[in-house]
Coordinates of N, CA and C in Angstrom, one line a residue:
M1 N -84.9 -133.4 183.6 CA -84.1 -134.0 182.6 C -83.6 -135.4 183.1
F2 N -83.5 -136.3 182.2 CA -83.0 -137.6 182.4 C -81.9 -138.0 181.5
G3 N -80.9 -138.6 182.0 CA -79.8 -139.0 181.2 C -78.9 -138.0 180.6
K4 N -78.1 -138.4 179.7 CA -77.2 -137.4 179.0 C -77.8 -137.0 177.7
P5 N -77.3 -135.8 177.3 CA -77.8 -135.3 176.0 C -77.3 -136.2 174.8
A6 N -78.1 -136.2 173.8 CA -77.7 -137.0 172.6 C -76.6 -136.3 171.9
L7 N -75.7 -137.2 171.4 CA -74.5 -136.6 170.7 C -75.0 -136.4 169.2
P8 N -74.5 -135.4 168.5 CA -74.8 -135.2 167.1 C -74.1 -136.3 166.3
P9 N -74.4 -136.4 165.1 CA -73.7 -137.4 164.3 C -72.2 -136.9 164.0
L10 N -71.3 -137.9 163.9 CA -69.9 -137.5 163.9 C -69.6 -136.5 162.7
W11 N -70.3 -136.7 161.5 CA -70.0 -135.9 160.4 C -70.4 -134.4 160.6
A12 N -71.4 -134.1 161.6 CA -71.8 -132.8 161.9 C -70.7 -132.0 162.7
L13 N -69.8 -132.7 163.2 CA -68.8 -132.0 164.0 C -67.6 -131.6 163.2
G14 N -67.5 -132.0 162.0 CA -66.4 -131.7 161.2 C -66.5 -130.4 160.3
W15 N -65.6 -130.1 159.5 CA -65.5 -128.9 158.6 C -66.5 -129.1 157.4
H16 N -67.3 -128.1 157.1 CA -68.2 -128.1 156.0 C -67.8 -127.0 155.1
S17 N -68.0 -127.2 153.8 CA -67.8 -126.2 152.8 C -69.1 -125.8 152.1
S18 N -69.3 -124.5 151.9 CA -70.5 -124.1 151.2 C -70.2 -122.8 150.3
A19 N -70.9 -122.8 149.2 CA -70.8 -121.6 148.4 C -71.9 -121.5 147.5
Y20 N -72.4 -120.3 147.3 CA -73.5 -120.1 146.4 C -73.0 -120.1 145.0
A21 N -71.7 -119.9 144.9 CA -71.1 -119.8 143.5 C -70.8 -121.2 142.8
Y22 N -71.2 -122.3 143.4 CA -71.0 -123.6 142.7 C -72.1 -123.6 141.6
T23 N -71.6 -123.4 140.4 CA -72.6 -123.4 139.2 C -72.5 -124.7 138.4
T24 N -71.6 -125.5 138.7 CA -71.4 -126.9 138.0 C -70.9 -127.8 138.9
L25 N -71.1 -129.1 138.6 CA -70.6 -130.2 139.4 C -69.0 -130.2 139.4
D26 N -68.4 -129.8 138.3 CA -67.0 -129.7 138.2 C -66.4 -128.8 139.3
M27 N -67.1 -127.7 139.5 CA -66.6 -126.7 140.5 C -66.7 -127.4 141.9
V28 N -67.7 -128.2 142.2 CA -67.8 -128.8 143.4 C -66.6 -129.8 143.6
K29 N -66.4 -130.6 142.5 CA -65.3 -131.7 142.5 C -64.0 -131.0 142.7
N30 N -63.8 -129.9 142.1 CA -62.5 -129.2 142.2 C -62.3 -128.7 143.6
N31 N -63.3 -128.3 144.3 CA -63.2 -127.8 145.7 C -62.9 -128.9 146.5
V32 N -63.6 -130.1 146.4 CA -63.4 -131.2 147.3 C -61.9 -131.7 147.0
E33 N -61.5 -131.8 145.8 CA -60.1 -132.2 145.5 C -59.1 -131.2 146.1
S34 N -59.4 -130.0 146.1 CA -58.5 -129.0 146.8 C -58.3 -129.3 148.3
Y35 N -59.4 -129.6 149.0 CA -59.3 -130.0 150.3 C -58.4 -131.3 150.5
K36 N -58.7 -132.2 149.7 CA -57.8 -133.5 149.7 C -56.4 -133.2 149.5
T37 N -56.1 -132.4 148.5 CA -54.7 -132.1 148.2 C -54.0 -131.4 149.4
A38 N -54.7 -130.5 150.0 CA -54.2 -129.7 151.2 C -54.2 -130.5 152.4
G39 N -54.8 -131.7 152.5 CA -54.8 -132.5 153.6 C -55.8 -132.0 154.7
I40 N -56.8 -131.3 154.3 CA -57.8 -130.8 155.2 C -59.0 -131.7 155.2
P41 N -59.4 -132.2 156.4 CA -60.5 -133.0 156.4 C -61.8 -132.2 156.0
L42 N -62.6 -132.8 155.3 CA -63.9 -132.2 154.8 C -65.0 -133.2 155.0
E43 N -66.0 -132.8 155.9 CA -67.1 -133.7 156.3 C -68.3 -133.5 155.4
G44 N -68.5 -132.3 154.8 CA -69.7 -132.0 154.1 C -69.6 -130.9 153.1
V45 N -70.3 -130.9 152.0 CA -70.3 -129.9 151.1 C -71.8 -129.5 150.9
W46 N -72.1 -128.2 151.1 CA -73.5 -127.7 151.0 C -73.7 -126.9 149.7
L47 N -74.7 -127.3 148.9 CA -75.0 -126.6 147.7 C -76.2 -125.7 147.9
D48 N -76.2 -124.6 147.2 CA -77.3 -123.7 147.3 C -78.1 -123.7 146.0
I49 N -78.8 -122.7 145.8 CA -79.9 -122.7 144.7 C -79.4 -123.1 143.3
P50 N -78.1 -122.7 142.9 CA -77.7 -123.1 141.5 C -77.8 -124.6 141.1
Y51 N -77.9 -125.5 142.1 CA -78.0 -126.9 141.7 C -79.4 -127.3 141.4
M52 N -80.4 -126.4 141.7 CA -81.8 -126.7 141.5 C -82.2 -126.5 140.1
S53 N -83.2 -127.2 139.7 CA -83.8 -127.0 138.4 C -84.9 -125.9 138.5
D54 N -84.7 -124.8 138.0 CA -85.8 -123.7 138.1 C -86.1 -123.3 139.5
Y55 N -85.2 -123.4 140.4 CA -85.4 -123.0 141.8 C -86.5 -123.9 142.5
E56 N -86.7 -125.0 142.0 CA -87.7 -125.9 142.6 C -87.1 -126.9 143.6
D57 N -87.6 -127.0 144.8 CA -87.1 -127.9 145.8 C -87.1 -129.3 145.3
F58 N -86.1 -130.0 145.8 CA -86.0 -131.5 145.5 C -85.8 -131.8 144.0
T59 N -85.2 -130.8 143.3 CA -84.8 -131.0 142.0 C -83.4 -130.8 141.7
V60 N -82.8 -131.3 140.7 CA -81.4 -131.1 140.3 C -81.3 -130.6 138.8
N61 N -80.5 -129.6 138.6 CA -80.2 -129.1 137.3 C -79.4 -130.2 136.6
S62 N -80.0 -131.0 135.7 CA -79.4 -132.1 135.2 C -78.3 -131.8 134.2
T63 N -78.3 -130.5 133.7 CA -77.3 -130.1 132.7 C -76.0 -129.8 133.4
A64 N -76.1 -128.9 134.4 CA -74.9 -128.4 135.0 C -74.4 -129.3 136.1
F65 N -75.3 -130.2 136.7 CA -75.0 -131.1 137.8 C -75.2 -132.5 137.4
E66 N -74.9 -132.8 136.2 CA -75.1 -134.2 135.7 C -74.1 -135.1 136.4
G67 N -74.5 -136.2 137.1 CA -73.7 -137.1 137.8 C -73.6 -136.8 139.2
L68 N -74.5 -135.9 139.7 CA -74.4 -135.5 141.2 C -74.7 -136.7 142.1
K69 N -75.7 -137.5 141.7 CA -76.0 -138.6 142.5 C -74.9 -139.5 142.6
E70 N -74.2 -139.8 141.6 CA -73.1 -140.8 141.5 C -71.9 -140.2 142.4
F71 N -71.7 -138.9 142.3 CA -70.6 -138.2 143.0 C -70.9 -138.3 144.5
T72 N -72.1 -138.2 144.9 CA -72.4 -138.2 146.3 C -72.3 -139.6 147.0
Q73 N -72.4 -140.6 146.1 CA -72.2 -142.0 146.6 C -70.8 -142.2 147.0

């Protein structure tokens, strides 16, 4: 081995929230807002299958998650 191990990205070291139950973007926004209100740092939110369109990879259910791209910015 040579050198020191690579450090993971800073966001990977923080708290992440995940739930299969996120069925709309509003639910995700409410969760993020709850963390802000409580003063708890939140580095990432992971979405599961419900955000997909017909369970297809790399798709977004544009009805329930309309505005997801803008929210992630």
